[in-house]
Coordinates of C-alpha atoms in Angstrom, one line a residue:
M1 CA 86.8 119.4 117.9
Y2 CA 89.9 118.8 119.6
V3 CA 91.1 117.1 116.1
F4 CA 90.0 120.6 114.5
I5 CA 91.9 122.8 116.8
L6 CA 94.9 120.7 116.8
F7 CA 94.9 121.1 112.6
L8 CA 94.4 125.0 112.9
I9 CA 97.3 125.3 115.2
A10 CA 99.7 123.1 113.1
Q11 CA 98.5 125.3 109.8
E12 CA 99.9 128.0 111.6
V13 CA 103.4 126.6 112.6
K14 CA 105.4 127.7 109.6
E15 CA 108.3 125.4 108.4
F16 CA 112.0 127.0 108.4
V17 CA 113.6 128.2 105.4
V18 CA 117.3 128.0 105.0
K19 CA 119.0 131.4 104.8
D20 CA 122.3 130.3 104.2
I21 CA 125.1 127.1 104.8
D22 CA 128.4 127.4 105.8
F23 CA 131.2 124.9 105.8
H24 CA 134.0 124.4 108.6
G25 CA 137.3 122.4 108.1
N26 CA 136.8 122.2 104.4
R27 CA 140.7 123.2 103.1
T28 CA 140.6 121.4 99.5
F29 CA 137.3 122.1 98.5
S30 CA 135.6 125.8 98.6
D31 CA 131.9 126.4 99.9
K32 CA 131.2 127.0 96.1
K33 CA 132.0 123.7 95.1
L34 CA 130.8 121.9 98.0
K35 CA 127.1 123.7 97.7
K36 CA 127.2 122.2 94.1
V37 CA 127.3 118.7 95.6
I38 CA 124.6 118.8 98.3
H39 CA 120.8 119.4 97.4
T40 CA 120.0 121.6 100.5
T41 CA 120.0 125.0 98.9
R42 CA 119.3 129.1 100.2
R43 CA 115.6 130.4 100.2
E44 CA 114.2 126.8 100.5
I45 CA 112.6 125.1 103.0
Y46 CA 114.6 123.0 105.2
D47 CA 113.8 119.3 104.8
E48 CA 115.7 116.7 107.6
F49 CA 115.9 114.0 105.4
Q50 CA 117.4 116.0 102.4
A51 CA 120.2 117.3 105.2
N52 CA 121.0 113.6 106.2
M53 CA 121.5 112.3 102.6
D54 CA 123.6 115.3 102.0
K55 CA 126.1 114.1 104.7
K56 CA 126.3 111.5 102.2
R57 CA 126.5 113.3 99.1
L58 CA 129.6 115.0 100.8
A59 CA 131.0 111.8 102.2
N60 CA 131.0 110.1 98.9
F61 CA 132.5 113.5 96.7
Y62 CA 135.4 113.3 99.1
K63 CA 136.0 109.5 99.0
N64 CA 135.9 109.8 95.1
H65 CA 138.4 112.3 95.4
G66 CA 140.7 110.4 97.6
F67 CA 139.8 111.2 101.2
K68 CA 139.1 107.8 102.2
D69 CA 139.2 108.8 105.6
I70 CA 136.3 111.7 105.3
K71 CA 134.2 112.5 108.1
I72 CA 131.2 114.9 108.2
T73 CA 131.1 115.2 111.8
K74 CA 127.9 117.3 112.2
L75 CA 125.5 119.6 110.6
D76 CA 123.9 122.2 113.1
K77 CA 120.7 124.3 112.4
N78 CA 121.0 127.5 113.8
I79 CA 117.9 130.0 114.1
V80 CA 119.1 133.4 112.6
D81 CA 115.3 134.8 112.6
F82 CA 112.5 133.0 114.6
E83 CA 110.1 135.5 113.6
R84 CA 110.7 135.2 110.1
R85 CA 111.4 131.2 110.4
L86 CA 115.0 131.3 109.0
I87 CA 117.8 129.5 110.0
K88 CA 121.7 128.7 109.3
C89 CA 123.0 125.3 108.4
D90 CA 126.6 125.0 109.4
I91 CA 128.4 121.5 108.1
Y92 CA 131.3 120.6 109.8
I93 CA 133.9 118.7 108.1
E94 CA 137.0 116.4 108.9
E95 CA 139.2 115.7 105.8
G96 CA 141.7 113.6 107.0
L97 CA 144.9 112.8 104.3
R98 CA 144.6 112.7 101.1
T99 CA 145.6 109.5 98.8
Y100 CA 148.2 110.1 96.1
I101 CA 149.0 107.9 93.2
R102 CA 152.7 106.3 93.7
E103 CA 152.7 104.4 89.9
I104 CA 150.3 103.8 87.4
Q105 CA 150.5 100.5 85.5
I106 CA 148.7 99.2 82.3
E107 CA 147.9 95.2 81.6
G108 CA 146.6 93.4 78.8
N109 CA 147.4 95.9 76.4
E110 CA 149.0 94.5 72.9
V111 CA 147.0 96.8 70.2
F112 CA 148.4 100.0 71.9
S113 CA 151.8 100.8 73.6
D114 CA 151.9 101.7 77.2
Q115 CA 153.4 105.3 75.9
K116 CA 150.1 105.5 73.6
L117 CA 147.8 104.6 76.6
A118 CA 149.8 107.0 79.0
R119 CA 149.2 109.9 76.5
I120 CA 145.2 109.7 76.6
I121 CA 144.6 108.7 80.3
K122 CA 146.0 112.2 81.5
L123 CA 146.7 110.7 84.8
K124 CA 150.1 110.6 86.1
A125 CA 152.3 109.5 89.4
E126 CA 151.7 112.1 92.3
N127 CA 148.2 113.2 91.4
P128 CA 145.6 112.6 93.8
L129 CA 143.4 109.5 93.4
D130 CA 140.4 110.8 92.0
E131 CA 137.5 108.8 90.8
E132 CA 136.1 110.9 88.5
R133 CA 139.7 111.1 86.5
I134 CA 140.1 107.3 86.6
F135 CA 136.3 107.0 84.8
V136 CA 137.4 109.6 82.1
A137 CA 140.7 107.8 81.5
K138 CA 138.7 104.3 81.4
W139 CA 136.4 105.6 78.8
A140 CA 139.1 107.5 76.9
I141 CA 140.5 103.9 76.6
T142 CA 137.6 102.4 75.4
D143 CA 136.9 105.1 72.9
L144 CA 140.2 104.5 71.5
Y145 CA 139.9 101.0 71.0
A146 CA 136.7 101.5 69.6
D147 CA 137.9 103.7 66.8
Y148 CA 140.1 101.2 65.8
G149 CA 138.3 98.0 65.1
Y150 CA 137.8 96.9 68.8
P151 CA 134.4 98.0 70.2
Y152 CA 134.5 95.2 72.7
A153 CA 137.2 96.0 74.6
E154 CA 136.8 96.4 78.1
V155 CA 139.1 98.4 81.0
E156 CA 138.8 97.9 84.7
H157 CA 141.0 99.4 87.4
K158 CA 142.3 98.2 90.7
V159 CA 144.2 100.1 93.5
D160 CA 146.8 98.7 95.5
D161 CA 146.6 100.7 98.7
S162 CA 149.4 98.7 100.6
L163 CA 151.1 101.8 101.3
S164 CA 148.0 103.5 103.0
Y165 CA 148.1 107.0 101.3
E166 CA 150.3 106.1 98.4
V167 CA 148.8 103.5 96.1
T168 CA 149.3 101.6 92.5
L169 CA 146.7 102.4 90.0
C170 CA 146.5 99.4 87.6
F171 CA 144.5 99.7 84.5
Q172 CA 143.2 96.3 83.4
I173 CA 142.5 95.9 79.4
R174 CA 140.5 93.0 77.9
E175 CA 140.8 93.6 73.9
H176 CA 138.4 91.1 72.7
Q177 CA 138.5 90.4 69.0
F178 CA 139.0 92.5 65.7
V179 CA 135.9 93.7 64.3
R180 CA 135.2 94.9 60.4
F181 CA 132.2 96.4 58.5
G182 CA 129.9 94.0 56.6
G183 CA 127.3 94.8 54.6
I184 CA 125.9 98.4 54.1
R185 CA 122.2 98.7 53.5
I186 CA 119.9 102.1 53.2
T187 CA 116.4 102.3 53.7
G188 CA 113.9 104.8 53.2
L189 CA 114.7 106.2 49.6
E190 CA 112.0 107.2 47.5
S191 CA 113.0 109.5 44.5
V192 CA 117.0 109.9 45.6
R193 CA 119.4 107.9 43.9
I194 CA 121.2 105.4 46.2
G195 CA 124.6 106.7 44.6
I196 CA 124.1 109.9 46.1
I197 CA 124.3 108.5 49.8
R198 CA 127.1 106.0 48.7
R199 CA 129.6 108.7 48.0
E200 CA 128.9 110.2 51.2
I201 CA 130.2 107.0 52.9
Q202 CA 133.5 107.0 53.4
F203 CA 134.3 103.3 54.4
K204 CA 133.4 100.1 52.7
K205 CA 132.6 96.3 53.6
G206 CA 135.8 95.0 55.1
D207 CA 137.1 98.1 56.7
F208 CA 137.7 98.4 60.3
Y209 CA 135.2 99.2 62.3
S210 CA 135.0 102.8 64.1
P211 CA 132.0 104.9 65.4
R212 CA 133.7 108.0 64.1
K213 CA 133.3 106.8 60.3
L214 CA 129.9 106.0 60.8
H215 CA 129.3 109.9 62.8
T216 CA 130.9 111.2 59.7
A217 CA 128.8 109.5 57.3
Q218 CA 125.5 110.3 59.0
A219 CA 127.0 114.2 59.2
R220 CA 127.9 114.3 55.2
I221 CA 124.6 112.6 54.7
Y222 CA 122.7 115.2 56.4
G223 CA 124.8 117.8 54.5
T224 CA 123.5 116.9 50.7
D225 CA 120.1 118.9 52.2
L226 CA 118.2 116.0 50.9
F227 CA 117.2 114.2 54.2
E228 CA 114.9 115.2 57.1
E229 CA 116.1 112.3 59.2
V230 CA 119.4 110.3 59.1
S231 CA 119.9 107.4 61.7
F232 CA 122.1 103.9 61.8
E233 CA 121.7 100.6 63.2
L234 CA 124.4 98.2 63.7
N235 CA 123.5 94.3 63.1
G236 CA 125.6 91.9 64.9
M237 CA 126.7 94.1 67.7
K238 CA 124.9 93.2 70.3
S239 CA 125.9 89.5 69.9
K240 CA 129.8 90.7 69.6
K241 CA 129.9 89.4 66.2
D242 CA 133.1 90.2 64.3
T243 CA 131.4 91.5 61.5
V244 CA 128.8 94.4 61.8
D245 CA 126.3 95.2 59.1
V246 CA 125.3 98.9 58.8
V247 CA 122.2 99.8 58.1
F248 CA 121.2 103.5 57.3
S249 CA 117.7 104.6 57.5
V250 CA 116.7 108.1 55.9
K251 CA 113.4 110.1 55.2
E252 CA 113.4 112.5 52.6
K253 CA 112.8 116.1 52.1
L254 CA 111.0 117.6 49.4
P255 CA 113.4 118.4 46.8
R256 CA 111.6 121.6 45.4
W257 CA 111.1 125.0 47.6
V258 CA 109.4 127.8 47.2
V259 CA 110.5 131.1 49.4
F260 CA 108.4 134.5 49.4
G261 CA 109.4 136.7 52.3
G262 CA 110.6 139.9 53.8
G263 CA 111.8 141.9 56.7
Y264 CA 112.9 144.7 58.5
G265 CA 116.3 145.8 59.8
S266 CA 118.4 148.8 60.6
P267 CA 118.7 151.7 59.4
N268 CA 115.5 151.8 58.4
R269 CA 115.5 149.1 55.5
A270 CA 112.9 147.0 54.3
W271 CA 113.3 144.1 52.1
F272 CA 111.4 141.5 49.9
D273 CA 112.4 137.8 49.0
I274 CA 111.0 135.6 46.2
G275 CA 112.9 132.5 45.2
W276 CA 112.6 129.3 43.6
G277 CA 114.8 125.9 43.9
H278 CA 115.3 122.3 43.4
A279 CA 117.6 120.3 45.8
N280 CA 117.9 117.2 43.5
L281 CA 118.2 118.3 40.1
W282 CA 118.0 115.4 37.9
N283 CA 118.1 113.1 40.5
N284 CA 121.8 113.1 41.1
G285 CA 122.0 115.6 43.9
Q286 CA 122.8 118.8 41.6
N287 CA 121.4 122.1 42.9
L288 CA 119.8 124.9 41.0
G289 CA 118.6 127.9 43.0
M290 CA 117.3 131.3 41.8
L291 CA 116.3 134.4 44.4
G292 CA 115.3 137.4 43.8
K293 CA 115.5 140.3 46.8
Y294 CA 114.2 144.3 46.6
E295 CA 115.6 146.4 49.4
L296 CA 114.3 150.0 50.3
N297 CA 114.0 152.7 52.8
P298 CA 110.0 152.9 53.3
F299 CA 110.0 156.0 55.3
K300 CA 112.2 157.7 52.6
I301 CA 112.0 156.7 48.9
E302 CA 114.9 158.9 47.7
E303 CA 117.5 156.9 49.7
L304 CA 119.3 153.7 48.0
Q305 CA 117.0 151.1 46.5
K306 CA 118.8 147.8 45.6
V307 CA 117.5 145.1 43.4
E308 CA 119.5 141.7 43.1
V309 CA 118.7 138.6 41.0
N310 CA 121.1 135.2 41.7
I311 CA 121.1 132.0 40.0
T312 CA 123.2 129.4 41.4
Y313 CA 124.0 126.1 39.8
R314 CA 125.9 123.9 41.7
E315 CA 127.7 120.3 41.1
P316 CA 128.6 118.6 45.0
Y317 CA 130.7 116.0 42.9
F318 CA 132.3 117.8 39.7
L319 CA 133.4 115.5 37.2
D320 CA 133.1 112.5 39.9
T321 CA 135.5 114.4 42.4
H322 CA 135.7 115.4 45.4
F323 CA 135.4 119.2 44.3
K324 CA 132.1 121.4 44.2
A325 CA 131.4 123.7 41.4
E326 CA 129.2 126.5 41.0
F327 CA 128.0 128.6 38.3
A328 CA 126.0 131.7 39.3
P329 CA 124.8 134.6 36.8
F330 CA 123.8 137.7 38.7
Y331 CA 121.9 141.1 38.2
K332 CA 122.5 144.0 40.8
F333 CA 120.8 147.3 40.1
Y334 CA 121.0 150.1 42.5
I335 CA 119.5 153.6 42.1
Q336 CA 120.2 156.9 44.9
D337 CA 117.1 159.2 44.7
S338 CA 113.6 158.4 43.1
I339 CA 112.4 158.9 39.9
F340 CA 110.1 162.1 41.5
A341 CA 113.8 163.6 42.3
E342 CA 115.5 166.3 40.3
K343 CA 118.5 164.6 39.9
L344 CA 119.8 161.4 40.1
A345 CA 122.6 161.0 42.6
Y346 CA 123.7 157.7 40.8
Q347 CA 122.4 154.4 39.1
L348 CA 124.4 151.5 38.9
T349 CA 123.8 148.2 37.1
H350 CA 126.1 144.9 37.8
I351 CA 125.4 142.3 35.3
G352 CA 127.7 139.3 35.0
A353 CA 128.8 135.6 36.4
Q354 CA 130.8 133.8 38.7
G355 CA 132.5 130.1 38.2
R356 CA 133.6 128.7 41.5
I357 CA 135.6 125.2 42.3
G358 CA 136.9 124.2 45.2
R359 CA 136.9 121.2 48.0
Y360 CA 137.8 120.6 51.5
I361 CA 141.8 120.2 52.6
G362 CA 141.1 118.3 55.7
K363 CA 138.3 118.6 58.2
Y364 CA 138.0 122.2 58.7
T365 CA 139.6 124.3 56.0
Q366 CA 137.8 124.8 52.4
A367 CA 139.5 126.5 49.4
F368 CA 137.6 127.8 46.6
F369 CA 139.1 129.2 43.0
I370 CA 136.5 131.9 41.7
Y371 CA 136.6 133.3 38.1
N372 CA 134.3 136.6 37.9
Y373 CA 133.2 138.3 35.0
E374 CA 130.8 141.3 35.1
R375 CA 129.9 144.7 33.3
I376 CA 129.2 147.8 35.3
D377 CA 127.3 150.7 33.9
S378 CA 127.3 153.9 35.9
K379 CA 125.1 156.8 35.6
G380 CA 124.4 160.0 37.7
E381 CA 126.5 162.7 39.4
L382 CA 128.6 160.2 41.3
E383 CA 131.6 159.9 39.6
E384 CA 131.7 156.0 39.3
P385 CA 133.8 154.2 36.9
G386 CA 132.0 151.7 34.6
G387 CA 133.3 149.2 32.7
V388 CA 134.2 145.5 32.2
V389 CA 135.6 143.5 35.9
N390 CA 137.4 140.3 35.0
S391 CA 139.1 138.9 38.0
A392 CA 140.3 135.7 39.4
I393 CA 139.7 135.2 43.6
F394 CA 141.5 132.8 45.6
S395 CA 139.6 132.1 49.1
I396 CA 140.5 130.1 52.1
S397 CA 138.6 129.7 55.5
Y398 CA 139.3 127.6 58.7
D399 CA 135.9 126.7 60.4
T400 CA 136.0 125.1 64.1
R401 CA 132.8 126.4 65.1
D402 CA 130.3 123.9 66.8
D403 CA 127.6 125.3 65.5
I404 CA 126.9 127.9 62.4
F405 CA 124.2 129.6 63.9
Y406 CA 124.9 129.7 67.7
P407 CA 128.9 129.2 68.3
R408 CA 130.0 128.4 71.9
I409 CA 133.2 127.3 71.2
G410 CA 135.6 127.7 67.8
G411 CA 135.9 130.1 65.3
I412 CA 136.6 130.8 61.6
Q413 CA 139.3 132.6 60.2
S414 CA 139.4 133.5 56.3
F415 CA 141.4 135.2 53.6
S416 CA 140.1 136.1 50.0
Y417 CA 142.5 137.8 47.6
E418 CA 140.8 139.1 44.5
Y419 CA 143.0 139.8 41.3
A420 CA 141.3 142.0 38.5
G421 CA 143.8 142.2 35.8
L422 CA 142.6 139.5 33.2
G423 CA 141.7 141.7 30.8
G424 CA 138.6 144.0 31.0
D425 CA 138.4 147.6 32.0
L426 CA 138.9 147.9 35.6
K427 CA 142.1 146.4 37.1
F428 CA 142.7 146.3 40.8
N429 CA 143.7 144.0 44.0
K430 CA 141.7 143.3 46.9
F431 CA 142.3 141.2 49.8
I432 CA 140.3 140.8 53.2
F433 CA 141.4 138.7 56.5
N434 CA 139.0 137.6 59.0
F435 CA 139.4 136.3 62.6
S436 CA 136.5 135.2 64.5
L437 CA 136.4 133.6 67.8
N438 CA 134.1 132.0 70.6
I439 CA 135.3 131.4 74.0
R440 CA 132.8 129.6 76.5
F441 CA 133.0 131.1 79.9
L442 CA 130.7 129.3 82.1
R443 CA 127.3 129.5 80.4
N444 CA 128.3 132.3 78.5
V445 CA 130.0 133.1 75.5
I446 CA 133.1 135.7 74.8
A447 CA 133.0 136.4 71.0
T448 CA 135.4 138.6 69.2
R449 CA 136.1 139.3 65.4
I450 CA 139.1 140.9 63.6
K451 CA 138.9 142.3 60.3
F452 CA 141.4 143.9 57.9
G453 CA 141.2 144.9 54.1
G454 CA 142.6 146.9 51.5
I455 CA 142.1 147.8 47.6
L456 CA 145.3 148.5 45.4
K457 CA 144.5 150.4 42.5
E458 CA 140.9 152.1 41.5
A459 CA 137.7 149.5 42.2
P460 CA 134.4 149.6 41.6
L461 CA 131.9 151.3 44.4
E462 CA 130.6 147.6 45.5
R463 CA 134.0 146.5 46.3
K464 CA 135.0 149.4 48.6
F465 CA 134.1 149.3 52.5
A466 CA 131.9 151.2 54.4
L467 CA 131.6 151.4 58.5
G468 CA 128.9 151.8 60.9
G469 CA 125.3 150.2 61.3
V470 CA 124.4 146.9 62.6
N471 CA 127.1 145.0 61.4
T472 CA 130.4 147.0 61.8
I473 CA 130.4 149.8 64.4
R474 CA 126.7 150.2 66.3
G475 CA 126.3 153.6 67.7
Y476 CA 127.0 155.0 64.3
P477 CA 125.1 155.9 61.6
D478 CA 124.9 153.2 58.3
M479 CA 127.6 154.7 55.8
I480 CA 127.1 151.4 53.6
Y481 CA 124.3 153.9 51.8
I482 CA 126.1 156.9 51.3
P483 CA 128.5 156.1 48.5
E484 CA 130.9 159.3 49.4
E485 CA 131.6 157.4 52.6
W486 CA 132.9 154.1 50.8
K487 CA 136.9 153.7 50.9
D488 CA 139.8 151.4 50.2
W489 CA 141.2 150.6 53.4
I490 CA 139.5 148.7 56.3
G491 CA 140.2 148.1 60.2
L492 CA 137.7 146.5 62.5
M493 CA 137.5 144.9 65.8
N494 CA 134.3 143.7 67.7
I495 CA 133.9 141.9 71.0
E496 CA 130.7 140.5 72.5
F497 CA 129.4 138.8 75.9
R498 CA 126.4 136.9 75.3
I499 CA 124.6 135.6 78.4
P500 CA 121.6 133.6 78.4
V501 CA 119.0 134.8 80.7
W502 CA 115.5 133.0 80.0
K503 CA 114.3 130.3 77.9
K504 CA 115.2 131.5 74.4
F505 CA 116.2 135.3 75.6
S506 CA 119.9 136.2 75.6
L507 CA 121.7 139.5 76.8
A508 CA 124.7 140.9 74.7
Y509 CA 127.2 143.6 75.7
F510 CA 129.3 144.6 73.1
M511 CA 132.2 146.9 72.0
D512 CA 133.0 147.7 68.2
T513 CA 136.2 149.6 67.3
G514 CA 137.4 150.6 63.8
N515 CA 138.0 153.1 60.8
I516 CA 138.4 153.0 57.2
W517 CA 140.9 155.0 54.9
E518 CA 141.2 156.4 51.6
K519 CA 144.7 155.2 50.9
K520 CA 147.3 152.6 52.3
E521 CA 149.5 155.6 53.5
D522 CA 146.8 156.9 55.6
V523 CA 146.0 153.4 58.1
T524 CA 146.7 154.4 61.5
T525 CA 145.2 153.8 65.0
K526 CA 144.7 157.8 65.6
G527 CA 141.2 158.9 64.8
M528 CA 139.4 155.2 65.3
K529 CA 135.3 155.2 66.3
L530 CA 134.4 153.4 69.3
G531 CA 130.9 152.6 69.9
A532 CA 129.6 150.4 72.8
G533 CA 126.3 149.2 73.8
F534 CA 123.9 146.1 74.5
G535 CA 121.0 144.2 73.2
L536 CA 118.5 141.3 73.5
R537 CA 119.1 138.3 71.3
Y538 CA 115.8 135.8 70.8
C539 CA 116.8 132.7 69.4
T540 CA 115.1 130.9 66.3
P541 CA 116.0 128.1 64.0
I542 CA 117.9 130.4 61.3
G543 CA 120.0 132.2 64.1
P544 CA 119.0 135.1 67.0
L545 CA 116.7 138.1 66.4
R546 CA 118.9 140.9 67.4
I547 CA 117.9 144.4 68.8
D548 CA 121.0 146.5 70.1
Y549 CA 121.5 149.9 71.1
G550 CA 124.6 151.4 70.6
Y551 CA 126.2 154.7 71.3
R552 CA 129.5 156.6 70.2
I553 CA 131.8 157.3 72.5
L554 CA 135.7 158.9 72.4
E555 CA 133.8 161.9 70.6
T556 CA 133.2 165.2 71.7
D557 CA 129.7 165.0 70.3
L558 CA 128.4 162.1 71.9
G559 CA 124.6 162.4 70.0
N560 CA 121.8 160.0 70.6
G561 CA 122.3 156.3 71.0
R562 CA 121.1 154.3 68.2
V563 CA 118.8 151.6 67.7
Y564 CA 119.2 148.3 65.3
F565 CA 117.6 145.1 64.3
G566 CA 119.4 142.4 62.6
I567 CA 119.0 138.3 62.2
G568 CA 121.9 136.4 63.0
Y569 CA 125.0 137.0 64.7
M570 CA 127.0 139.9 63.2
F571 CA 130.0 137.4 63.6

């Protein structure tokens, strides 16, 4: 009976919850920084054992940053609301004096000079003695040695603290033996020729060992799009041999693919796709793909309808060189107004082909030369020139994005120039400059884009520029389906603030501005369109599904906001 009563009493006594945490005496590190060190957090039940461990965590944190006399003098628990069982934690700190580096010494290095090693360790005399930065410096030294054939190199450090708060920091290096690549073996192949993989491996037997070369080879093999999995093993590394054999293990994809699908996007556009392809034609890495697409407005069939058929044949190593080559015939058909309308607004047919050749110039830069030939037939009320376009296009891009679908850092800058003067009926020049950049800010991303382009002389409708809609200026109607709104010059700038919120969902706040002009003389910052809004993103393997709400600003008649649907980031 007594035991039961005691149990009921114990059940009624609630545990205290931490309302707030304050630090006192911390001059070097902010409260926000120190709260990340401890495990006790606001709005959680107070744990005495955890609090005592937090005192040790704080002491170790300070010692690792050069405060060898650190004292966590006390941790007080003050009740702020007894009925609600809320307490406040006050942590008192005596930092003491901080230890600084008086001199940095490097011992045991023969392969690299003191000057080269000093540049990568990023520590200097008069810096605070910081164990985290020392660890990063040691890692940078071992990484440098490993990448130049010394994977067994070891780095230790010692501190001479005879002068108390001014110390000599010494990095002691044991380089060990020089290591080379031995044999290179590939396993898991079924139908893909071994030569397709070997040409992606940029090192050979006898070359000095380098982890960077291994990971580059792995990425290049993945890049053939013929394999689901690519991994490698190093035989001889554990026993510290001076020759290391490499074994690449692969798992092949099915080379043939068929696609049938569709989608819906803004503004009221539905599309249907059907395609077939082979990723390893003739068992030599050549790629053949055929894709057809039909697009219309299901609610207003009299609006623009599009039919596109594209065939692409790709040679990844043209004539056994590092140039990529493509041949791509195409058919495009555009019609405004349905067969039920009294008059045909316009009907355009493009039939032609492109030949492309290009390659990477360095790690991030890719350049292409393109020859384009097409015949354009025009019908209807729209005065659209028809005839033959015979043009040459030069394109160059610099891509430093860390991920093509979900970039967090880096960007892509590109420039293209088309000269339509190699015979034919339509002669014009067109250029486009694109600049995009992603900046990581905490867990968020600030993404920006600038686009500028122009056309000299009369060009066909498809080459011109339009604004408004899901991929240019949100808040404005999509003018891409209104031929009268297409013009020869464009200026566009976008900025998005992307915020992850929960699992695969994220938010975006954006602002878009720009304009299009008929002639070069009309280009001005006056009369620029400006849209702003917010959106929701859901991550998928092929990029985010987007729902955006945008509205126009800087106009007398703001109109109603518009909702847009899309797949993938607009830049």
